[in-house]
Every structure is written in structure tokens, then in C-alpha cells.
Short mmCIF file of C-alpha atoms in Angstrom, two decimals:
data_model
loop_
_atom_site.label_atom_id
_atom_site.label_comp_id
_atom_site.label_asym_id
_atom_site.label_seq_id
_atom_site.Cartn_x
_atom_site.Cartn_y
_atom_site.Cartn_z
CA UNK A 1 19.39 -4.72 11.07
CA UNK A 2 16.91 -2.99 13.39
CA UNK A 3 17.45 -4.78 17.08
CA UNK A 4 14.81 -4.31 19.40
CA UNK A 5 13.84 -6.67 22.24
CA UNK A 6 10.99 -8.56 22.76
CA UNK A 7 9.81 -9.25 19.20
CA UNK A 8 6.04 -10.11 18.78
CA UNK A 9 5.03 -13.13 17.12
CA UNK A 10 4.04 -13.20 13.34
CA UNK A 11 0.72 -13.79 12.82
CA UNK A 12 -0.05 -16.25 10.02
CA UNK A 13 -2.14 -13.97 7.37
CA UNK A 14 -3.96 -14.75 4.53
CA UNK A 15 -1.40 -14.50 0.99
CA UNK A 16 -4.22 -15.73 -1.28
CA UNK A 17 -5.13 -13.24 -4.33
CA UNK A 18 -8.61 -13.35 -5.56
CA UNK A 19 -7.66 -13.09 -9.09
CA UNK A 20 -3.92 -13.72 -9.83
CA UNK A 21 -3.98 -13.67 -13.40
CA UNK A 22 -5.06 -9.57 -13.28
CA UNK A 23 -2.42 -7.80 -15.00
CA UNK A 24 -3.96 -4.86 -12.92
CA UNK A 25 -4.43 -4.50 -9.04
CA UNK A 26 -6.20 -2.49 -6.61
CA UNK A 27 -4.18 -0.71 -3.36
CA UNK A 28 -6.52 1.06 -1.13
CA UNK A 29 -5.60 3.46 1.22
CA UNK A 30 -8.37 2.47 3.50
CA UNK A 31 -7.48 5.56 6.14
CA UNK A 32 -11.26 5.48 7.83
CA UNK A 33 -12.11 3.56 10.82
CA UNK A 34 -14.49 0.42 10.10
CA UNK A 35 -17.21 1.89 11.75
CA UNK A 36 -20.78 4.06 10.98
CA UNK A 37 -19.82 5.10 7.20
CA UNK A 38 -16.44 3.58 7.57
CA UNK A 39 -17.82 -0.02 8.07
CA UNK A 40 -19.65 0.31 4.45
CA UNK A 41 -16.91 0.95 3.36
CA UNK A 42 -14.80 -1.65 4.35
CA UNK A 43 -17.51 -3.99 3.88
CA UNK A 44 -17.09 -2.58 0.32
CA UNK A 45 -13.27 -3.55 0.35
CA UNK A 46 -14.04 -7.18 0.76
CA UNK A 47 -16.66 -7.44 -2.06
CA UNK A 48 -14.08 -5.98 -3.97
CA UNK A 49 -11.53 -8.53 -2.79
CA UNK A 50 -13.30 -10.99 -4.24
CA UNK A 51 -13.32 -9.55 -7.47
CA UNK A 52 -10.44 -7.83 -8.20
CA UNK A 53 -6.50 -8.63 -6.38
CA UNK A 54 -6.81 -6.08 -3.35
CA UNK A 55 -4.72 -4.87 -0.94
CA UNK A 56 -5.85 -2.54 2.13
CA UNK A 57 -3.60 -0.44 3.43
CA UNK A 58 -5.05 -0.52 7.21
CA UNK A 59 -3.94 2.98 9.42
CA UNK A 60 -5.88 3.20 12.55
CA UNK A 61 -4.26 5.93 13.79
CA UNK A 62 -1.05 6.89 12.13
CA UNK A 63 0.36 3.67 12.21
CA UNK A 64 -1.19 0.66 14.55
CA UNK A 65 -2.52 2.91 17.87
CA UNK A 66 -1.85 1.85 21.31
CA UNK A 67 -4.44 -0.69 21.44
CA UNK A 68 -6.24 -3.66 19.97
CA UNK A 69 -9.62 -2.54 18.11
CA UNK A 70 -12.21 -5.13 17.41
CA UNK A 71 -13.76 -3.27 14.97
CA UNK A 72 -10.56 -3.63 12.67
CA UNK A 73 -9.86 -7.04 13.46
CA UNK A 74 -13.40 -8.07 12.41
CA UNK A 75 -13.26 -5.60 9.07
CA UNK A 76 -9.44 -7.30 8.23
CA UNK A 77 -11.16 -10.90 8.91
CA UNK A 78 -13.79 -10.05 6.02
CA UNK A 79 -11.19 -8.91 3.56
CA UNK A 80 -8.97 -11.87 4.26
CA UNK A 81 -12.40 -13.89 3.66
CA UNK A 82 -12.39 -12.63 0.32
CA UNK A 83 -9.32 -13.09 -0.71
CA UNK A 84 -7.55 -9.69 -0.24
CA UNK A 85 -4.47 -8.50 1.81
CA UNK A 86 -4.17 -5.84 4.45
CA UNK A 87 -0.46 -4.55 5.02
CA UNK A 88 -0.07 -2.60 8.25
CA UNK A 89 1.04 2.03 8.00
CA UNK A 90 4.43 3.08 9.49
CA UNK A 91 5.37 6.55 9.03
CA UNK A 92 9.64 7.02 8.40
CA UNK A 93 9.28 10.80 8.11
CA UNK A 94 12.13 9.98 5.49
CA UNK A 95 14.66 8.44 7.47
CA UNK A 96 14.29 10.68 10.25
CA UNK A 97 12.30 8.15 12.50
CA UNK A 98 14.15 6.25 14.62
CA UNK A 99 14.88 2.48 14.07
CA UNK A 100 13.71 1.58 17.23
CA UNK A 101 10.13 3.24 16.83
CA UNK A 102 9.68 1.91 13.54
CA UNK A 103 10.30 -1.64 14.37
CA UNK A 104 7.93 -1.16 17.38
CA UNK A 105 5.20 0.10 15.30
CA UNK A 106 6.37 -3.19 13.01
CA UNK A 107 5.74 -5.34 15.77
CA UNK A 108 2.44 -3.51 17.08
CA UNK A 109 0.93 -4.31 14.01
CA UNK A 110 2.04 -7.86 13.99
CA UNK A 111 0.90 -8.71 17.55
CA UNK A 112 -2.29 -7.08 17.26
CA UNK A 113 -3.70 -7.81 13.85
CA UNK A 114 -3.90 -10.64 11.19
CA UNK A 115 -1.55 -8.36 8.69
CA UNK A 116 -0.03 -9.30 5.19
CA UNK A 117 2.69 -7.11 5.59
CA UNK A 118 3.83 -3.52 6.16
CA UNK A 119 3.42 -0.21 4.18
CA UNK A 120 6.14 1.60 4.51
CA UNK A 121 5.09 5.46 4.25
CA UNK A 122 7.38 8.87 3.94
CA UNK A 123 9.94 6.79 2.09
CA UNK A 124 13.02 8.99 0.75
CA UNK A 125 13.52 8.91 -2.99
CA UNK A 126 17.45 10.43 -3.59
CA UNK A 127 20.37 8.15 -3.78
CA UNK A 128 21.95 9.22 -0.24
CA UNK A 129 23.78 6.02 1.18
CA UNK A 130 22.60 6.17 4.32
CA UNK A 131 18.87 6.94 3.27
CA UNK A 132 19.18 3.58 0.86
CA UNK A 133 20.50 1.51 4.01
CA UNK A 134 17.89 3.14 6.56
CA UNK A 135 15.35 2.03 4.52
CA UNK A 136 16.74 -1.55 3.73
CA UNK A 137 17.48 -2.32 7.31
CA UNK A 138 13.27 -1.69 8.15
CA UNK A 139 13.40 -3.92 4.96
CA UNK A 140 15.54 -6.40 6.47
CA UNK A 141 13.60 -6.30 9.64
CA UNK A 142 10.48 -6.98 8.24
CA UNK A 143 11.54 -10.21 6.51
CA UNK A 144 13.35 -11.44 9.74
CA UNK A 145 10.13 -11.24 11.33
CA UNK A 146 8.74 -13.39 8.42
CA UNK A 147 9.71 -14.02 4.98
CA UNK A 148 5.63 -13.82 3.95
CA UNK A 149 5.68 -10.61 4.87
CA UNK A 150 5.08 -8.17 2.03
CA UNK A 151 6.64 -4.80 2.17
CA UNK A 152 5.27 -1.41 -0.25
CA UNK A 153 7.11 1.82 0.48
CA UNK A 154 6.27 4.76 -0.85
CA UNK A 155 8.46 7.23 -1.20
CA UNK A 156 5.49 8.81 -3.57
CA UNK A 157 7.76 9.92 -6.76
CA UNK A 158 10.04 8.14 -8.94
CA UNK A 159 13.38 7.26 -6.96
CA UNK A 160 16.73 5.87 -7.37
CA UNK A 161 16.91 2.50 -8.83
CA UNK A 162 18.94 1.24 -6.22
CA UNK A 163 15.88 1.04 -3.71
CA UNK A 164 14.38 -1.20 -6.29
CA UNK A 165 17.82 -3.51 -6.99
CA UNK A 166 19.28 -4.11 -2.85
CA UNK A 167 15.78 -4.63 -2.72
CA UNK A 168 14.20 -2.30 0.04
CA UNK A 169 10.91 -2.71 -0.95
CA UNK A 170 8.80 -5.46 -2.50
CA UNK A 171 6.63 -2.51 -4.24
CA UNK A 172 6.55 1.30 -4.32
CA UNK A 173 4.71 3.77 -4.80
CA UNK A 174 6.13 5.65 -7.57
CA UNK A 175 3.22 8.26 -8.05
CA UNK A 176 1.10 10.15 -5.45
CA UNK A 177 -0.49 13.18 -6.70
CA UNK A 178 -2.76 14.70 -8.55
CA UNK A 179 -4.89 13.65 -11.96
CA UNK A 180 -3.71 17.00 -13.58
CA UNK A 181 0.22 16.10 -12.70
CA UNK A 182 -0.36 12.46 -13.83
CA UNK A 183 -1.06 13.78 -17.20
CA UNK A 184 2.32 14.58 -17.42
CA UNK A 185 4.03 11.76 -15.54
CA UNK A 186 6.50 9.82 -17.44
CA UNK A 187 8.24 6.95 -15.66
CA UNK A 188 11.88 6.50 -16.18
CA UNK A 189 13.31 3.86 -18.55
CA UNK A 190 14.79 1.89 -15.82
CA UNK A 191 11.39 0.65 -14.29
CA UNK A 192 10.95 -1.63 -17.93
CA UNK A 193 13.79 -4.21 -16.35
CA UNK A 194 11.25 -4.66 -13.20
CA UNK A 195 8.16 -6.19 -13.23
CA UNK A 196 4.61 -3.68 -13.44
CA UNK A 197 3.92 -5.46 -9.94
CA UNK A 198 6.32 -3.46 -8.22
CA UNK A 199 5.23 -0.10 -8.94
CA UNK A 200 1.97 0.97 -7.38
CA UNK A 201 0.12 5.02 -8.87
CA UNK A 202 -2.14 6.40 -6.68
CA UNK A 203 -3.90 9.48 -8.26
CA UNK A 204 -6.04 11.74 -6.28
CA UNK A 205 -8.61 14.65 -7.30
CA UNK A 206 -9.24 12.67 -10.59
CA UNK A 207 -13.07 13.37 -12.21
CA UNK A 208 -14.45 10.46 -12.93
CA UNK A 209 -14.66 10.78 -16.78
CA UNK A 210 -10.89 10.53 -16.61
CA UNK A 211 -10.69 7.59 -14.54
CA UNK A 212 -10.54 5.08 -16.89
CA UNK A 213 -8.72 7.05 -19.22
CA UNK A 214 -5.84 6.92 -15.57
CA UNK A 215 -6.30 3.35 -14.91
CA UNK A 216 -5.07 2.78 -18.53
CA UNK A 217 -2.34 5.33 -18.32
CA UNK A 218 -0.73 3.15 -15.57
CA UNK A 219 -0.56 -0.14 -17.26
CA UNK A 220 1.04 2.10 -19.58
CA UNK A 221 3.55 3.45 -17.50
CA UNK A 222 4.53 0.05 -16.09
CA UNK A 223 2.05 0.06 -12.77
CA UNK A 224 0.62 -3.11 -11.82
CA UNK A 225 -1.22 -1.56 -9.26
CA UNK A 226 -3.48 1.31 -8.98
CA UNK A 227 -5.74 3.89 -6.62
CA UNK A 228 -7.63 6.57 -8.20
CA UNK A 229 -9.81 8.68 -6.11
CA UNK A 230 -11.99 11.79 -6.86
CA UNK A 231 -11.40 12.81 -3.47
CA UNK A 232 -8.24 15.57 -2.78
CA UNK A 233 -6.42 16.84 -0.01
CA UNK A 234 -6.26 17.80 2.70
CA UNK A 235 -7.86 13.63 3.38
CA UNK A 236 -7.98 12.25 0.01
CA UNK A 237 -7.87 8.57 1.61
CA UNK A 238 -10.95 9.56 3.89
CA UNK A 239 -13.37 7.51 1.76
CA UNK A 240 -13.19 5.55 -1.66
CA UNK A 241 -14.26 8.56 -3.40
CA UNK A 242 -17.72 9.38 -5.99
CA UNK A 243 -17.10 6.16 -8.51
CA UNK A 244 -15.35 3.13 -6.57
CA UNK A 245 -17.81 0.83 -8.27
CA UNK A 246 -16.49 1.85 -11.41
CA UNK A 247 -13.06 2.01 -10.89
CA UNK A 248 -13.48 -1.90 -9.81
CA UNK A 249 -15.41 -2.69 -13.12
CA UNK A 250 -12.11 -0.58 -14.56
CA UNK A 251 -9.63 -2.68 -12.89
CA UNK A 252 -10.97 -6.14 -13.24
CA UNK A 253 -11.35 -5.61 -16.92
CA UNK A 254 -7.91 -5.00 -17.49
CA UNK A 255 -6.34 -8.12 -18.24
#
């Protein structure tokens, strides 16, 4: 259990799903600030919220920043409107991040924004003891803040199955890489005793004649959520890439 004095008070956040009977979801890394371009953008979020089961990943600056902005607590109201979730980014740098800062970035989050839970980035995928219990104590923390609180880590490759059975994680991201790599991604035969809604794929530099071709590849492969993005590194989550009104017309078909 992470221990850190004065806790911040939970927020209470919407947990209603636009569409709950989707056998596939959207997860957005929304990593653009909700302003000039950015605002479209997020604007675009919340139509999509209302359409498809959405959830923003919100990362103002590398995790929550040092202060309250308006402009995100405005863009979060809108999603939440729709019927979408935002979960709050905190970077682990696997396990090497203290405790202490992580639960402070935990509470940040909760103090200054209307969040539906925490993503929990850099997550460590081996099956080192104390890497399993690091990562179930921020776990553990989280859900002594407040039970509602959802928590996706993503350690961004297929990991132990023990993350998945103490749990640390509601979710994880079990994919984060490239269309060309996907094409050879098998998941392992342990992820068929879990339910697809625990597994999230996020593929980047995708064309977008393959796209639907990827969002049916990871209902195959036991995702029951997805990101695909024609955008690449070094920033593939600067924008929601060439075909995001597509990719919704993808996702919300998929039932």
C-alpha cells in the first residue's frame, strides 16, 4: 500500500458508457491540449462518446501538471456529457518511480479534475516479484481512493499472467506498436480465460486501407478495445490521425 499524507478527495465522475452492448471500444490517447486544433479535437472525442463506448486518456503534461487548467476541465465536462470516460496519465518508468510520486500524481489528478480513473503508463511486463507487487500496490492505492475508479496499465506488450490474476490492472494494454508488427502479433493462449475487455491494442503508423482490416484483427486476438492511428512516432498521440471518422464508423459496427 502506497502511504502518503494528505489524500485528495475523489471526485464523483461520470461511469456511464454510451453504448454498453459494443463488443468493441474506443481508447484514445488524447495527448493534445483542448485548445486551437486541440479543442476540435476533443470536441470530436465527445461526439464520438456518444456513439461509440470511449475512453480519453487525458495527459496535460506528462501526467496531471502543477496546476488546474480550465480548458481541460471544460473539454472532460463535454465527454462526460456524452457518455465517455477520461482516466487520468502517470508515468512508472517501470517500477523505477517512486511510490510516493506516483500516488501524488494519483491524487493531482483526482483533486483537480472530474476523472474516471487512472492510466497507468511504462508498466513492466516480466514476472519479477517485486515488479508484480510495485505495480499492485499503485493498484491497491487507486481503489482505496475509490472503488469506481478504473485502472488501464500498459505495460505495451504481452506480459505475465499474473498482472492480470492478483489483479493489478482492470485493463492493459497488451499491444503498442506498429501496423507492420501487428501483422504478426499473436496473443498468448492465456488471455482466452479473461474477458476481451481487459486487453486494450493500440496500433500506430497504420494506412488507412488497413484499418479496418486492424480493428477486426483485435476482436480477433481477444481486444475489446482499440486505437488505430495513421500517425507514427516520434508523437503518434499528437492528433487522431487522417481517418478518425472512419475508424468510429469501424468500431461502432462491430457488434
Amino acid at each position: 500500500m502506497i502511504v502518503v499524507a494528505g489524500q485528495n478527495p475523489v471526485h464523483a465522475a461520470s461511469t456511464t458508457t454510451a453504448t454498453s452492448s459494443q463488443t468493441m471500444s474506443l481508447t484514445v490517447p488524447a495527448y493534445f491540449d483542448p485548445v486551437g486544433k486541440g479543442l476540435g479535437l476533443w470536441n470530436d472525442l465527445a461526439t464520438t462518446a456518444s456513439k461509440v463506448s470511449t475512453t480519453v486518456i487525458l495527459n496535460p503534461n506528462s501526467g496531471p501538471g502543477k496546476t488546474i487548467d480550465i480548458s481541460y476541465t471544460v473539454a472532460i465536462a463535454k465527454v462526460h456529457a456524452a457518455g465517455g470516460k477520461v482516466i487520468g496519465y502517470v508515468s512508472t518508468q517501470y517500477g523505477k518511480r517512486s511510490l510516493s510520486n506516483v500516488a501524488t500524481d494519483i491524487n493531482t489528478y483526482l483533486s483537480f479534475y472530474k476523472v474516471d480513473g487512472i492510466f497507468v503508463d511504462e508498466m513492466t511486463s516480466d514476472g519479477t516479484t517485486a515488479h508484480i507487487q510495485y505495480y499492485q500496490s499503485v493498484y491497491n492505492y487507486i481503489k482505496g481512493m475509490s472503488p469506481s475508479l478504473s485502472v488501464m496499465a500498459n505495460p505495451g506488450t504481452d506480459m505475465a499472467e499474473q498482472y492480470v490474476t492478483l489483479p493489478t490492472a482492470d485493463q492493459f494494454v497488451t499491444f503498442e506498436d506498429t501496423a507492420k508488427k501487428y501483422a504478426k502479433y499473436t496473443q498468448p493462449k492465456w488471455q482466452a480465460n479473461y474477458p476481451a475487455s481487459r486487453f486494450v491494442h493500440m496500433v500506430i503508423s497504420a494506412a488507412a486501407a488497413d484499418m479496418p482490416a486492424i480493428v477486426s484483427s483485435a476482436a480477433t486476438h481477444h481486444a475489446g478495445s482499440v486505437f488505430v492511428t495513421s500517425a507514427g512516432m516520434p508523437n503518434p498521440y499528437k492528433n487522431l490521425g487522417t481517418y478518425w471518422s472512419d475508424l468510429v464508423v469501424k468500431v461502432s459496427g462491430m457488434k
